[in-house]
XYZ file of C-alpha atoms in Angstrom:
369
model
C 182.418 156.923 144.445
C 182.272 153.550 144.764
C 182.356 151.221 141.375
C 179.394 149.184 140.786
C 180.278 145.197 142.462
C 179.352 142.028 140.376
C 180.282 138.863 142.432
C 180.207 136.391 139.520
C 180.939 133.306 141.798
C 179.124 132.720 145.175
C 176.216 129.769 146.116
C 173.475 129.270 147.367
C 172.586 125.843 149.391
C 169.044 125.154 148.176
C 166.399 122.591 150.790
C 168.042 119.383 151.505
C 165.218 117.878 150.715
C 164.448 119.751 147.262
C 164.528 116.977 145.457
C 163.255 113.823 147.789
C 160.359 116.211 147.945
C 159.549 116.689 144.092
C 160.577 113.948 142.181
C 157.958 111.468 141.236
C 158.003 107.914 143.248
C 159.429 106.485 139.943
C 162.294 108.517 139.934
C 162.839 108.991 143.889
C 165.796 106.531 144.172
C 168.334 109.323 141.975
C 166.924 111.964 144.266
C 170.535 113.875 145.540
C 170.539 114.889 149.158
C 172.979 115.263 152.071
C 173.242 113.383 155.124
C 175.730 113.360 158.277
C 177.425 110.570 158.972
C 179.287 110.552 162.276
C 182.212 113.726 161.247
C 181.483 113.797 157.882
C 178.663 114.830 155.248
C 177.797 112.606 152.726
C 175.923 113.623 149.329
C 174.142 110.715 147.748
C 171.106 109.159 146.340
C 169.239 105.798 147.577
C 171.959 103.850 146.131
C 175.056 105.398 145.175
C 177.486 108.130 147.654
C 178.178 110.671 145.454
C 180.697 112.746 147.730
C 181.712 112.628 151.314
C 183.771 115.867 153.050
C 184.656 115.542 156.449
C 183.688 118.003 158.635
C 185.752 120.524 159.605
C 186.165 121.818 163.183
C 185.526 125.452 162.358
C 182.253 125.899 161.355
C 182.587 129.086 159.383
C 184.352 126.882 157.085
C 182.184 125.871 154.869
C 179.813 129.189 155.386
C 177.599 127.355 157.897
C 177.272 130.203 159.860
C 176.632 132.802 156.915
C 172.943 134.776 156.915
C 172.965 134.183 153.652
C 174.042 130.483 152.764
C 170.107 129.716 152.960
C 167.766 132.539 153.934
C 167.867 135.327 151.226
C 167.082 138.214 153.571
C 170.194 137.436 155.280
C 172.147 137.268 151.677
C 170.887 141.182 151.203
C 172.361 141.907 154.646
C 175.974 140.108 154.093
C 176.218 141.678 150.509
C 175.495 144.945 151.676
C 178.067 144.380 154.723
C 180.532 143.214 151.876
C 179.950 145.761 149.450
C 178.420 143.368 146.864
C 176.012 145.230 144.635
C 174.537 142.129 142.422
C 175.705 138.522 142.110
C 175.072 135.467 140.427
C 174.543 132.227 142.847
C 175.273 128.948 141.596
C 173.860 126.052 143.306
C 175.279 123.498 146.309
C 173.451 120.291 145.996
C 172.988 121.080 142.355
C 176.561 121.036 141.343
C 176.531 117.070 141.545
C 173.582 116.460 139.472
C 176.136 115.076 136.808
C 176.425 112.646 139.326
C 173.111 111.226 138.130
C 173.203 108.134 135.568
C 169.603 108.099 134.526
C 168.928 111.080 131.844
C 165.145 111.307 133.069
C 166.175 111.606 136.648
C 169.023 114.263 136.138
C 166.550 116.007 133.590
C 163.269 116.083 136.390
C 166.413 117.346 138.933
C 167.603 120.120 136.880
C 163.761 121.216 135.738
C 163.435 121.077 140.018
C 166.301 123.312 140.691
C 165.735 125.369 137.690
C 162.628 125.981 138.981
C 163.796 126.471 142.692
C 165.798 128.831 141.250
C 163.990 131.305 139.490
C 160.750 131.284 142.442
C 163.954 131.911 144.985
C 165.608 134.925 143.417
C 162.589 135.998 141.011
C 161.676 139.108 143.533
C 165.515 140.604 143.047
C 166.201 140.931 139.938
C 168.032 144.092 140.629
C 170.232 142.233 143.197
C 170.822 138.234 141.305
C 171.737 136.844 138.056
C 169.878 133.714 137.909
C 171.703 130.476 136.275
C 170.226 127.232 135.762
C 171.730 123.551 135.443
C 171.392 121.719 132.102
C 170.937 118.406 131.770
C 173.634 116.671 129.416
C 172.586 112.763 129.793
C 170.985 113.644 126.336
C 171.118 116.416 124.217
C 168.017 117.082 123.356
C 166.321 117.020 126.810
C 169.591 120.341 127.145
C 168.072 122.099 124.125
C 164.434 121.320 126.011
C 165.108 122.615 128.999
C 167.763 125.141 127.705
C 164.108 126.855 125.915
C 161.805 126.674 128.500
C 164.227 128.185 131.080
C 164.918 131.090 128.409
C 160.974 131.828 128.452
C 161.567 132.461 132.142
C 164.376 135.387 131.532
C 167.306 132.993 132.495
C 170.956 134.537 130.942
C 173.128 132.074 132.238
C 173.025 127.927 132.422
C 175.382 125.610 133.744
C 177.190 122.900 131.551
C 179.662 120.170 133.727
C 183.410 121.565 133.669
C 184.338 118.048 132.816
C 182.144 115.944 130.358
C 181.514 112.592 132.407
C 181.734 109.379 130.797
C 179.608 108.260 127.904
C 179.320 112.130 127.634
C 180.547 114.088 124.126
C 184.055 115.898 124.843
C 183.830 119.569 124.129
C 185.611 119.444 120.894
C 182.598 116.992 119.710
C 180.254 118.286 116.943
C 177.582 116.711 118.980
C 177.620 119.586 120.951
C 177.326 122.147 118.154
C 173.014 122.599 117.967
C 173.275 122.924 121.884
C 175.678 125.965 121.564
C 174.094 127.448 118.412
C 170.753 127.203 120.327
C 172.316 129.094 123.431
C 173.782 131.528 121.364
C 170.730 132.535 119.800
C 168.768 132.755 122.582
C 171.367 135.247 124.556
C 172.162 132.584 127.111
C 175.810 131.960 128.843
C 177.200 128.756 129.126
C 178.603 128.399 133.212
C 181.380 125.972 133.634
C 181.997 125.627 137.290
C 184.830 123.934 138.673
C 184.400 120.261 140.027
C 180.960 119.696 138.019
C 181.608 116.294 136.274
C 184.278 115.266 138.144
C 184.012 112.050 139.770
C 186.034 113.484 142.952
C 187.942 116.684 143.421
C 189.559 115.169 146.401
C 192.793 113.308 143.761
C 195.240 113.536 146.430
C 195.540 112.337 149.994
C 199.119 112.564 150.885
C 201.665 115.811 152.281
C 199.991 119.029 150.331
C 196.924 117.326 149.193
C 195.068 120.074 150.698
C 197.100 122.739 148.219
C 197.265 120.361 145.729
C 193.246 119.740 145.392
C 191.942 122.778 145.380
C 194.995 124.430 142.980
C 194.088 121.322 140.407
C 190.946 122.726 139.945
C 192.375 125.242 137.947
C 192.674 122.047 135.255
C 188.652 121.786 134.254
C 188.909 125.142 133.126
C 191.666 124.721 131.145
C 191.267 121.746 129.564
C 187.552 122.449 128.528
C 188.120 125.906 126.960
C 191.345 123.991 124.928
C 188.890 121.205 123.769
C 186.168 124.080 122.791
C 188.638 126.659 121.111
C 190.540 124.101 119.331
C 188.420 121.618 118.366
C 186.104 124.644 116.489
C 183.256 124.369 119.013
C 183.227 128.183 119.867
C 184.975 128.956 116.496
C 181.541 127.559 114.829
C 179.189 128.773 116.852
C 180.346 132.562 117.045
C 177.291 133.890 119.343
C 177.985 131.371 121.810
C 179.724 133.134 125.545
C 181.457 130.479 127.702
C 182.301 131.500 131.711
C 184.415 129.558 133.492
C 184.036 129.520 137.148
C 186.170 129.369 140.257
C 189.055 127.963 138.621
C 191.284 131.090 138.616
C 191.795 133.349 135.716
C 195.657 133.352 135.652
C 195.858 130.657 133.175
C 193.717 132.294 130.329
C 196.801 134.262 128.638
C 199.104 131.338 129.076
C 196.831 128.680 127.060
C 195.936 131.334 124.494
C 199.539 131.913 123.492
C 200.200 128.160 123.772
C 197.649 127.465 121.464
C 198.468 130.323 118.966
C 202.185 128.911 119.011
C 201.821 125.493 118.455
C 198.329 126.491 115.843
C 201.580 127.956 113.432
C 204.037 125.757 114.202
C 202.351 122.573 113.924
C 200.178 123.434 110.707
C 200.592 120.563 109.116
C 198.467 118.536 111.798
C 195.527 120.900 113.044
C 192.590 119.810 112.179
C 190.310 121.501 111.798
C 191.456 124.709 110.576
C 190.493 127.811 112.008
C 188.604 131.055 110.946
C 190.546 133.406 113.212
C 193.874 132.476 115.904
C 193.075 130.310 119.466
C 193.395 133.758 121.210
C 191.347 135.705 119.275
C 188.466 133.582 120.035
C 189.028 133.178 123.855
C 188.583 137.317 123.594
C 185.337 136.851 121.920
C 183.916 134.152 123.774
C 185.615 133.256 127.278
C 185.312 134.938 130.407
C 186.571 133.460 133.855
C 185.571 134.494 137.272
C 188.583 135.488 139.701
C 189.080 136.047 143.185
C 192.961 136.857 144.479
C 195.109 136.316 140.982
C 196.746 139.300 140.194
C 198.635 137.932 136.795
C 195.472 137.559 135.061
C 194.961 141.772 135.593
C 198.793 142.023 134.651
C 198.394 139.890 131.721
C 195.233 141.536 130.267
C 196.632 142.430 126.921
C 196.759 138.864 126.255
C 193.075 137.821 126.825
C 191.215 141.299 127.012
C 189.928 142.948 130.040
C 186.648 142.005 128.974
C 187.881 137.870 129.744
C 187.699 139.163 133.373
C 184.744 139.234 136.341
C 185.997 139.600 139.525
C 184.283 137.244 142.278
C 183.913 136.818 145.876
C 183.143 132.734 145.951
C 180.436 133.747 149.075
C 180.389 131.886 151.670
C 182.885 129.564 151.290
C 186.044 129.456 153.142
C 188.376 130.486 150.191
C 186.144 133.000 149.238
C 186.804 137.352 150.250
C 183.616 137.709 152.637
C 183.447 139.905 154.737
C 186.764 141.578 153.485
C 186.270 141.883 149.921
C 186.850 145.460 149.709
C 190.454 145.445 151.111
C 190.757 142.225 148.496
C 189.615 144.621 145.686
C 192.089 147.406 146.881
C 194.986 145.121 147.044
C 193.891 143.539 143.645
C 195.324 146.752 141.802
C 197.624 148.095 143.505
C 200.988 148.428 141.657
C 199.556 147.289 138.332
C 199.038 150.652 135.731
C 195.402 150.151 135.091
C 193.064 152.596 133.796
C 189.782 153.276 135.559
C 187.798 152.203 133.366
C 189.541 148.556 133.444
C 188.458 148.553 136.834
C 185.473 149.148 136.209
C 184.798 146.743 133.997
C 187.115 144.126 135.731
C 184.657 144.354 138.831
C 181.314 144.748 137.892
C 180.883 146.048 134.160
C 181.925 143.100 132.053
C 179.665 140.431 134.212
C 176.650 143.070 133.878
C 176.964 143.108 130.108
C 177.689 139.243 129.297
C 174.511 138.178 131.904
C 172.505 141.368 130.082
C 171.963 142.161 133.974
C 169.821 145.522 134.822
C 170.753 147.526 137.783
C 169.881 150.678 139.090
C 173.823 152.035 139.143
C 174.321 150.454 135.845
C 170.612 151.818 134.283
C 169.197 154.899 136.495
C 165.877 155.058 134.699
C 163.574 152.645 136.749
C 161.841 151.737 133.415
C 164.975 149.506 132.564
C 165.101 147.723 135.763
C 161.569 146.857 135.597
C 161.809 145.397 132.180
């Protein structure tokens, strides 16, 4: 029998026009949107270019030519082609709303996607994890919006992977009511990989294609070391952190870091700890995966419950339409019980997103709940 499939990384590329369409005249000039310029795409608002990716020649690249990238009947049809039982769908144009300098234009943006969001994927339920964007311009717009999304049955909401300038770093008590709030209310904390970051494109020279995307690996890591050891998650116990698309390989290695130099450099840590760097990456950090084997092999180290396997639809790097033979090949060699598996691929997304489905909860009651 087939094991039950959580992607817990693909997108989904919202209008192009989402926000020119729905932000008042005031705000209009921050509005994000795409436009092609001669063999490239440029993301931008009235005044400032944001991010421009030249085109590439092959235009299953970047998932152009996926059913689902923008109609969600043809999403149904490519997940069940892939063998995807559920997902969660993080945004396109909405990962570079941290872009935006103006807090009441990136907060009207993020209420407009949020929105988008849950009207888009509100009739599948049984099929989508929704996740909203947070605005982080100022805190207590994020607790505003962070509420009124969790009135709309939202588990998951995105924070930037890299706190832009003028922003708190994540080892900031600033950030502490934000993460007790989300905690409370049952909500995940989604850092995916490139939000906040000025570019991802660093280098230009021989490997920069390698190099780029394998640097990504960096937001992760350096934002769950700024949250683990600066107390962050350590003070706010209830709060779950996922990190997204930036490999999973790296968990272990940072955790044992951390717990070596936390001993051996006593004298200086400040602030102390209530329990080791590791133990509270098991508690509270997860990471989405696609193709790393050493983070299965390494599992004693972080938990198996640190791990949601992820098929980055529709993007080039991602596993569609082979994921299954990427699953298979995930395992093999590595003594792994069935039940890691399990968990590994579907079961340990389902229970941090307190997602509802049908293989997961067989009485119908649940589902509709």
């Amino acid at each position: 029998m087939k094991p039950f499939i959580f992607s817990a990384d693909s997108h989904v590329r919202e209008p192009n026009s989402l926000f020119l369409d729905n932000l008042p005249a005031s705000l209009k000039q921050h509005a994000v949107h795409t436009i092609k310029d001669g063999d490239a795409l440029v993301t931008k608002t009235e005044h400032k270019t944001i991010f421009k990716l030249r085109l590439a020649k092959n235009p299953d690249f970047g998932g152009a030519t996926r059913l689902g990238i923008h109609d969600l009947g043809g999403r149904l049809i490519d997940m069940e082609k892939d063998g995807i039982d559920a997902e969660i769908a993080f945004p396109s144009l909405g990962l570079w709303l941290y872009a935006i300098d103006d807090e009441d234009a990136e907060l009207a943006q993020c209420e407009i996607y949020n929105d988008w969001n849950n009207a888009y994927f509100s009739g599948h339920l049984n099929r989508f994890v929704r996740c909203g964007v947070l605005p982080v311009r100022n805190l207590k717009y994020a607790e505003q919006e962070l509420r009124r999304i969790a009135t709309l049955g939202f588990t998951a909401v995105m924070l930037p992977s890299i706190p832009m300038t003028g922003i708190p770093k994540y080892n900031d008590e600033a950030w502490d009511p934000l993460f007790r709030l989300a905690g409370d209310l049952g909500i995940v904390f989604v850092l995916h990989t490139g939000t906040g970051a000025e570019t991802v494109v660093n280098e230009r020279g021989p490997g920069a294609a390698v190099i780029n995307y394998s640097m990504q690996m960096n937001d992760g890591i350096n934002a769950i070391m700024y949250m683990v050891s600066g107390g962050l998650l350590d003070r706010n116990p209830k709060a779950q952190v996922a990190v997204i698309e930036c490999g999973a390989s790296w968990l272990a290695a940072i955790a044992e870091r951390m717990d070596e130099v936390y001993v051996a450099h006593d004298i200086f840590v400040r602030p102390k700890l209530s329990m080791m760097p590791s133990e509270i990456i098991k508690r509270q950090v997860t990471c989405s995966f696609q193709h790393d084997r050493a983070c299965i092999m390494s599992r004693s180290v972080t938990g198996t419950r640190a791990l949601m396997w992820a098929s980055d639809y529709p993007h080039a790097e991602g596993t569609f339409p082979h994921s299954q033979s990427v699953i298979e090949g995930l395992f093999a060699g590595i003594d792994i019980s069935e039940q890691d598996k399990i968990d590994i691929l579907g079961g340990n997304a389902a229970r941090l997103f307190r997602f509802k489905h049908e293989i997961l909860n067989p009485n119908p009651q649940l589902i509709a709940a």
